[in-house]
């Protein structure tokens, strides 16, 4: 009986028996320099990821059982850090472009499953205080639990005619809400918001707001820029500072909030699939959102492993629409009181 060609794995057709071909690349056979230049990370970090994700990547499936977790991790890292499914990348580890794509999907989902493990606000009192101390050391801004901002990542136009993903520049994107600490470690990430939504609307609808409105994180606040409303838990800059104290507050606010901009640049520089130089993410909004979140998880894991050197500003095209800020004065009298008290107590 003839075997339908459609059920054969692309790797078997292109390279022969998959499990033999796929084992020809060994991490121990190449230098750390090669791994960093090709896959973006050194050997020990890759070994850690294989151990972390191995159980998820070894799930038996008809199509990918011959591809080892090590090979899947390398394939995904190659895509995340280069933004390309180039044939030479697949050739280096002995798999086809189609299998590269499947590996990226498998590793992405495994990382997304582990996002709550690596992206979270600290809960114990000592760690929270250390978080505040680190921020205070930057520019003298007290009580800061994190800095928040949004960044756009370009995606292909959805199949359906959906204008909700068209941003202010007329490009399709996801508007991603992120919070980081003073080192650039991400504490909260929401990557699924359509690009047409302004930053203030994203925050208003975000799970992050529910967490802070219910006082899950007490005795502190986030710092946000002028695209957000002032809240009791979110300190924004003064629109028109007039007194020396107000100028000092705004300067400290700006210097502290700059951490999130540096973090965005670091993530885009390390994960070139997000920076637009290789074109938009060629996936549905949902899959694109997962890829962004997977890169954020890897960002935090890399910081845990000491790979925390701030990068220079990313080169290439970055899809970050400029917000046309309107003066967003809060009607929350309690929020205004808290900011005024902060001005008098720490900046007068």
PDB file of C-alpha atoms in Angstrom, residues 18-19 22-23 25-27 39 45-61 64-78 80 93 95 99-100 102-104 106-108 110-111 114:
ATOM      1  CA  UNK A  18      15.315  12.208  11.830  1.00  0.00           C
ATOM      2  CA  UNK A  19      16.735  10.922  15.083  1.00  0.00           C
ATOM      3  CA  UNK A  22      19.132  15.556  14.520  1.00  0.00           C
ATOM      4  CA  UNK A  23      21.749  14.230  16.917  1.00  0.00           C
ATOM      5  CA  UNK A  25      24.877  18.746  16.408  1.00  0.00           C
ATOM      6  CA  UNK A  26      26.353  18.602  19.902  1.00  0.00           C
ATOM      7  CA  UNK A  27      26.636  21.566  22.243  1.00  0.00           C
ATOM      8  CA  UNK A  39      21.862  31.527  19.402  1.00  0.00           C
ATOM      9  CA  UNK A  45      22.375  28.901  29.980  1.00  0.00           C
ATOM     10  CA  UNK A  46      21.226  26.645  27.126  1.00  0.00           C
ATOM     11  CA  UNK A  47      21.751  23.553  29.293  1.00  0.00           C
ATOM     12  CA  UNK A  48      19.625  25.189  31.988  1.00  0.00           C
ATOM     13  CA  UNK A  49      16.796  25.816  29.502  1.00  0.00           C
ATOM     14  CA  UNK A  50      16.947  22.214  28.277  1.00  0.00           C
ATOM     15  CA  UNK A  51      16.600  20.976  31.871  1.00  0.00           C
ATOM     16  CA  UNK A  52      13.836  23.493  32.620  1.00  0.00           C
ATOM     17  CA  UNK A  53      11.754  22.776  29.512  1.00  0.00           C
ATOM     18  CA  UNK A  54      12.748  19.189  28.776  1.00  0.00           C
ATOM     19  CA  UNK A  55       9.638  17.552  30.225  1.00  0.00           C
ATOM     20  CA  UNK A  56       7.340  19.769  28.141  1.00  0.00           C
ATOM     21  CA  UNK A  57       9.382  19.370  24.969  1.00  0.00           C
ATOM     22  CA  UNK A  58       9.509  15.574  25.266  1.00  0.00           C
ATOM     23  CA  UNK A  59       5.756  15.150  25.027  1.00  0.00           C
ATOM     24  CA  UNK A  60       5.213  12.369  22.471  1.00  0.00           C
ATOM     25  CA  UNK A  61       3.749  13.622  19.211  1.00  0.00           C
ATOM     26  CA  UNK A  64       8.258  15.950  16.567  1.00  0.00           C
ATOM     27  CA  UNK A  65       9.203  12.957  18.704  1.00  0.00           C
ATOM     28  CA  UNK A  66      12.564  12.605  16.907  1.00  0.00           C
ATOM     29  CA  UNK A  67      13.607  16.186  17.685  1.00  0.00           C
ATOM     30  CA  UNK A  68      15.415  16.343  21.014  1.00  0.00           C
ATOM     31  CA  UNK A  69      14.646  19.050  23.600  1.00  0.00           C
ATOM     32  CA  UNK A  70      18.179  20.393  23.087  1.00  0.00           C
ATOM     33  CA  UNK A  71      17.601  20.833  19.359  1.00  0.00           C
ATOM     34  CA  UNK A  72      14.196  22.430  19.929  1.00  0.00           C
ATOM     35  CA  UNK A  73      15.670  24.948  22.377  1.00  0.00           C
ATOM     36  CA  UNK A  74      18.464  25.847  19.949  1.00  0.00           C
ATOM     37  CA  UNK A  75      16.001  26.294  17.097  1.00  0.00           C
ATOM     38  CA  UNK A  76      13.771  28.575  19.168  1.00  0.00           C
ATOM     39  CA  UNK A  77      16.674  30.642  20.504  1.00  0.00           C
ATOM     40  CA  UNK A  78      17.952  31.016  16.952  1.00  0.00           C
ATOM     41  CA  UNK A  80      14.090  34.684  18.957  1.00  0.00           C
ATOM     42  CA  UNK A  93      21.371  21.860  13.741  1.00  0.00           C
ATOM     43  CA  UNK A  95      16.402  20.369  10.669  1.00  0.00           C
ATOM     44  CA  UNK A  99      10.579  21.813  11.791  1.00  0.00           C
ATOM     45  CA  UNK A 100      12.213  25.048  12.931  1.00  0.00           C
ATOM     46  CA  UNK A 102       7.352  23.667  15.062  1.00  0.00           C
ATOM     47  CA  UNK A 103      10.255  23.891  17.503  1.00  0.00           C
ATOM     48  CA  UNK A 104       9.610  27.595  18.049  1.00  0.00           C
ATOM     49  CA  UNK A 106       6.815  24.082  21.224  1.00  0.00           C
ATOM     50  CA  UNK A 107       9.420  26.099  23.132  1.00  0.00           C
ATOM     51  CA  UNK A 108       7.229  29.207  23.129  1.00  0.00           C
ATOM     52  CA  UNK A 110       6.666  25.743  27.298  1.00  0.00           C
ATOM     53  CA  UNK A 111       8.036  29.160  28.281  1.00  0.00           C
ATOM     54  CA  UNK A 114       6.311  28.987  33.139  1.00  0.00           C
TER      55      UNK A 114
END
